[in-house]
Amino acid sequence: MAPEIVKYNGEEEYTEKVDCFSFGMLIYELLTLHQPFVGYETVKELILEGGRPPLTPREIIYPTYVLDLMVVCWAQQPRERPSASQIVSIASAPEFLR
């Protein structure tokens, strides 16, 4: 869950940026073939403090465009995350597909 959902227990209004956060976690799962935070007991607190799943040298070999998109989707503040249309534009760019 995005930090703003964790913080307000889903009782506050939120935007599509929560989906962008989840998309970043999906990218992580696709790259690592693991669920984020497996084995961690305090995931909510970790997310609220800005913690994100660790990347190993195995994941660092992926193209930086993919890693950069994943990391920007993980931004703590919703306003710093791309919108869904921005994600489509980024992923459609010729340099992203190389």
Coordinates of N, CA and C in Angstrom, one line a residue:
M1 N 0.8 -1.2 0.0 CA 0.0 0.0 0.0 C 0.9 1.2 0.0
A2 N 0.4 2.3 -0.6 CA 1.1 3.5 -0.7 C 1.1 4.1 0.7
P3 N 2.1 4.9 1.0 CA 2.3 5.5 2.3 C 1.0 6.3 2.8
E4 N 0.4 7.0 1.9 CA -0.8 7.8 2.3 C -2.0 6.9 2.7
I5 N -2.1 5.8 2.1 CA -3.1 4.8 2.5 C -2.8 4.2 3.9
V6 N -1.6 3.8 4.1 CA -1.1 3.3 5.4 C -1.3 4.3 6.5
K7 N -0.9 5.6 6.2 CA -1.0 6.6 7.2 C -2.4 6.9 7.7
Y8 N -3.3 7.0 6.7 CA -4.7 7.4 7.0 C -5.7 6.3 7.0
N9 N -5.2 5.0 7.0 CA -6.0 3.8 7.1 C -7.1 3.8 6.0
G10 N -6.8 4.5 4.8 CA -7.8 4.5 3.7 C -9.0 5.4 4.0
E11 N -8.9 6.2 5.1 CA -10.1 7.0 5.4 C -10.0 8.4 4.8
E12 N -8.8 8.8 4.2 CA -8.7 10.1 3.6 C -8.8 9.9 2.1
E13 N -9.1 11.0 1.4 CA -9.2 11.0 0.0 C -7.8 10.8 -0.6
Y14 N -7.6 10.0 -1.6 CA -6.3 9.9 -2.3 C -6.5 9.8 -3.8
T15 N -5.4 9.9 -4.5 CA -5.5 10.0 -6.0 C -5.0 8.7 -6.7
E16 N -4.9 8.8 -8.0 CA -4.4 7.7 -8.8 C -2.9 7.4 -8.4
K17 N -2.3 8.3 -7.7 CA -0.9 8.1 -7.4 C -0.6 6.9 -6.5
V18 N -1.7 6.4 -5.8 CA -1.5 5.2 -5.0 C -1.3 4.0 -5.9
D19 N -2.0 4.1 -7.1 CA -1.8 3.0 -8.1 C -0.4 3.0 -8.7
C20 N 0.1 4.2 -8.8 CA 1.5 4.4 -9.4 C 2.5 3.7 -8.4
F21 N 2.2 4.0 -7.1 CA 3.1 3.3 -6.0 C 3.0 1.8 -6.2
S22 N 1.8 1.3 -6.3 CA 1.6 -0.2 -6.5 C 2.3 -0.7 -7.8
F23 N 2.2 0.1 -8.8 CA 2.9 -0.2 -10.1 C 4.4 -0.4 -9.9
G24 N 5.0 0.5 -9.1 CA 6.4 0.4 -8.8 C 6.7 -0.9 -8.0
M25 N 5.8 -1.3 -7.1 CA 6.0 -2.6 -6.4 C 5.9 -3.7 -7.3
L26 N 5.0 -3.6 -8.3 CA 4.8 -4.7 -9.3 C 6.1 -4.8 -10.1
I27 N 6.7 -3.7 -10.5 CA 7.9 -3.8 -11.3 C 9.0 -4.5 -10.4
Y28 N 9.0 -4.2 -9.1 CA 10.0 -4.9 -8.2 C 9.7 -6.4 -8.3
E29 N 8.4 -6.8 -8.2 CA 8.1 -8.2 -8.1 C 8.5 -8.9 -9.5
L30 N 8.3 -8.2 -10.6 CA 8.7 -8.8 -11.9 C 10.2 -8.9 -12.0
L31 N 10.9 -8.0 -11.5 CA 12.4 -8.1 -11.6 C 13.0 -9.1 -10.6
T32 N 12.5 -9.2 -9.4 CA 13.1 -10.0 -8.4 C 12.4 -11.4 -8.3
L33 N 11.2 -11.5 -8.8 CA 10.4 -12.7 -8.6 C 10.1 -13.0 -7.1
H34 N 10.1 -11.9 -6.3 CA 9.8 -12.0 -4.9 C 8.8 -10.9 -4.6
Q35 N 7.9 -11.2 -3.5 CA 7.1 -10.1 -3.0 C 7.9 -9.1 -2.2
P36 N 7.5 -7.9 -2.3 CA 8.3 -6.9 -1.5 C 8.1 -7.1 0.0
F37 N 9.2 -6.9 0.7 CA 9.2 -7.0 2.2 C 8.9 -8.4 2.7
V38 N 9.2 -9.4 2.0 CA 9.0 -10.8 2.5 C 9.9 -10.9 3.7
G39 N 9.3 -11.4 4.8 CA 10.1 -11.6 6.0 C 10.1 -10.5 7.0
Y40 N 9.7 -9.3 6.6 CA 9.6 -8.1 7.4 C 8.3 -8.2 8.3
E41 N 8.4 -7.9 9.5 CA 7.2 -7.9 10.4 C 6.5 -6.5 10.5
T42 N 7.3 -5.5 10.3 CA 6.7 -4.1 10.5 C 6.7 -3.4 9.1
V43 N 6.0 -3.9 8.2 CA 6.0 -3.4 6.8 C 5.4 -2.0 6.8
K44 N 4.3 -1.8 7.5 CA 3.6 -0.5 7.5 C 4.5 0.6 8.0
E45 N 5.1 0.3 9.1 CA 6.1 1.3 9.7 C 7.2 1.6 8.8
L46 N 7.7 0.5 8.2 CA 8.8 0.7 7.2 C 8.4 1.6 6.1
I47 N 7.3 1.4 5.5 CA 6.8 2.2 4.4 C 6.6 3.6 4.8
L48 N 6.0 3.8 6.0 CA 5.8 5.2 6.5 C 7.1 5.9 6.7
E49 N 8.2 5.2 7.0 CA 9.5 5.8 7.2 C 10.3 6.0 5.9
G50 N 9.7 5.6 4.8 CA 10.4 5.7 3.5 C 11.1 4.5 3.1
G51 N 11.0 3.4 3.8 CA 11.7 2.2 3.4 C 11.1 1.6 2.2
R52 N 12.0 1.0 1.4 CA 11.5 0.3 0.2 C 12.3 -1.0 0.1
P53 N 11.7 -2.0 -0.7 CA 12.4 -3.3 -0.7 C 13.8 -3.1 -1.2
P54 N 14.7 -4.0 -0.7 CA 16.1 -3.9 -1.1 C 16.4 -4.4 -2.5
L55 N 17.3 -3.8 -3.2 CA 17.8 -4.2 -4.5 C 19.1 -4.9 -4.3
T56 N 19.3 -6.0 -5.0 CA 20.6 -6.7 -4.9 C 21.3 -6.5 -6.2
P57 N 22.6 -6.9 -6.3 CA 23.3 -6.7 -7.5 C 22.7 -7.3 -8.7
R58 N 21.9 -8.4 -8.4 CA 21.2 -9.1 -9.5 C 20.2 -8.1 -10.2
E59 N 19.5 -7.3 -9.4 CA 18.5 -6.4 -10.0 C 19.1 -5.1 -10.6
I60 N 20.3 -4.8 -10.1 CA 21.0 -3.6 -10.6 C 21.4 -3.7 -12.1
I61 N 21.4 -5.0 -12.6 CA 21.9 -5.2 -14.0 C 20.8 -4.8 -15.0
Y62 N 19.5 -4.6 -14.5 CA 18.4 -4.3 -15.4 C 18.6 -2.9 -16.0
P63 N 18.1 -2.6 -17.1 CA 18.2 -1.3 -17.7 C 17.8 -0.2 -16.7
T64 N 18.6 0.9 -16.7 CA 18.3 2.0 -15.7 C 16.9 2.6 -15.9
Y65 N 16.4 2.6 -17.2 CA 15.1 3.2 -17.4 C 14.0 2.4 -16.6
V66 N 14.1 1.1 -16.5 CA 13.2 0.3 -15.7 C 13.3 0.6 -14.2
L67 N 14.6 0.6 -13.8 CA 14.8 0.9 -12.4 C 14.4 2.3 -12.0
D68 N 14.7 3.2 -12.8 CA 14.4 4.6 -12.5 C 12.9 4.8 -12.4
L69 N 12.1 4.1 -13.3 CA 10.7 4.2 -13.3 C 10.2 3.6 -12.0
M70 N 10.7 2.5 -11.6 CA 10.3 1.8 -10.4 C 10.5 2.7 -9.2
V71 N 11.7 3.3 -9.1 CA 12.0 4.1 -8.0 C 11.2 5.4 -7.9
V72 N 10.9 6.0 -9.0 CA 10.1 7.2 -9.0 C 8.7 6.9 -8.6
C73 N 8.2 5.7 -9.0 CA 6.9 5.3 -8.6 C 6.8 5.1 -7.1
W74 N 7.9 4.8 -6.5 CA 8.0 4.5 -5.0 C 8.1 5.8 -4.2
A75 N 8.1 7.0 -4.8 CA 8.3 8.2 -4.1 C 7.4 8.3 -2.9
Q76 N 7.9 8.8 -1.8 CA 7.1 8.9 -0.5 C 5.9 9.9 -0.7
Q77 N 6.2 11.0 -1.4 CA 5.1 12.0 -1.6 C 4.4 11.7 -2.9
P78 N 3.1 11.7 -2.9 CA 2.3 11.4 -4.1 C 2.6 12.4 -5.2
R79 N 2.8 13.6 -4.9 CA 3.1 14.6 -6.0 C 4.4 14.4 -6.7
E80 N 5.3 13.6 -6.1 CA 6.6 13.3 -6.7 C 6.5 12.0 -7.6
R81 N 5.4 11.3 -7.6 CA 5.2 10.1 -8.4 C 4.6 10.5 -9.8
P82 N 4.9 9.8 -10.8 CA 4.3 10.1 -12.1 C 2.9 9.7 -12.1
S83 N 2.1 10.3 -13.0 CA 0.7 10.0 -13.2 C 0.7 8.7 -14.1
A84 N -0.4 8.1 -14.2 CA -0.6 6.9 -15.1 C -0.2 7.3 -16.5
S85 N -0.7 8.4 -17.0 CA -0.4 8.8 -18.3 C 1.1 9.1 -18.5
Q86 N 1.8 9.6 -17.5 CA 3.2 9.8 -17.6 C 4.0 8.5 -17.6
I87 N 3.5 7.5 -16.9 CA 4.1 6.2 -16.9 C 4.0 5.6 -18.3
V88 N 2.8 5.7 -18.9 CA 2.6 5.2 -20.3 C 3.6 5.9 -21.2
S89 N 3.8 7.2 -21.1 CA 4.7 8.0 -22.0 C 6.1 7.5 -21.8
I90 N 6.5 7.3 -20.5 CA 7.9 6.9 -20.2 C 8.1 5.5 -20.8
A91 N 7.2 4.6 -20.6 CA 7.3 3.2 -21.0 C 7.2 3.1 -22.5
S92 N 6.6 4.1 -23.2 CA 6.5 4.0 -24.7 C 7.7 4.7 -25.4
A93 N 8.5 5.4 -24.6 CA 9.6 6.0 -25.3 C 10.6 5.0 -25.9
P94 N 11.1 5.4 -27.1 CA 12.0 4.4 -27.7 C 13.2 4.0 -26.9
E95 N 13.8 4.9 -26.1 CA 14.9 4.5 -25.3 C 14.6 3.5 -24.2
F96 N 13.3 3.5 -23.7 CA 12.8 2.6 -22.7 C 12.8 1.2 -23.2
L97 N 12.5 1.1 -24.5 CA 12.3 -0.3 -25.1 C 13.6 -1.0 -25.5
R98 N 14.7 -0.3 -25.4 CA 16.0 -0.9 -25.7 C 16.5 -1.8 -24.6

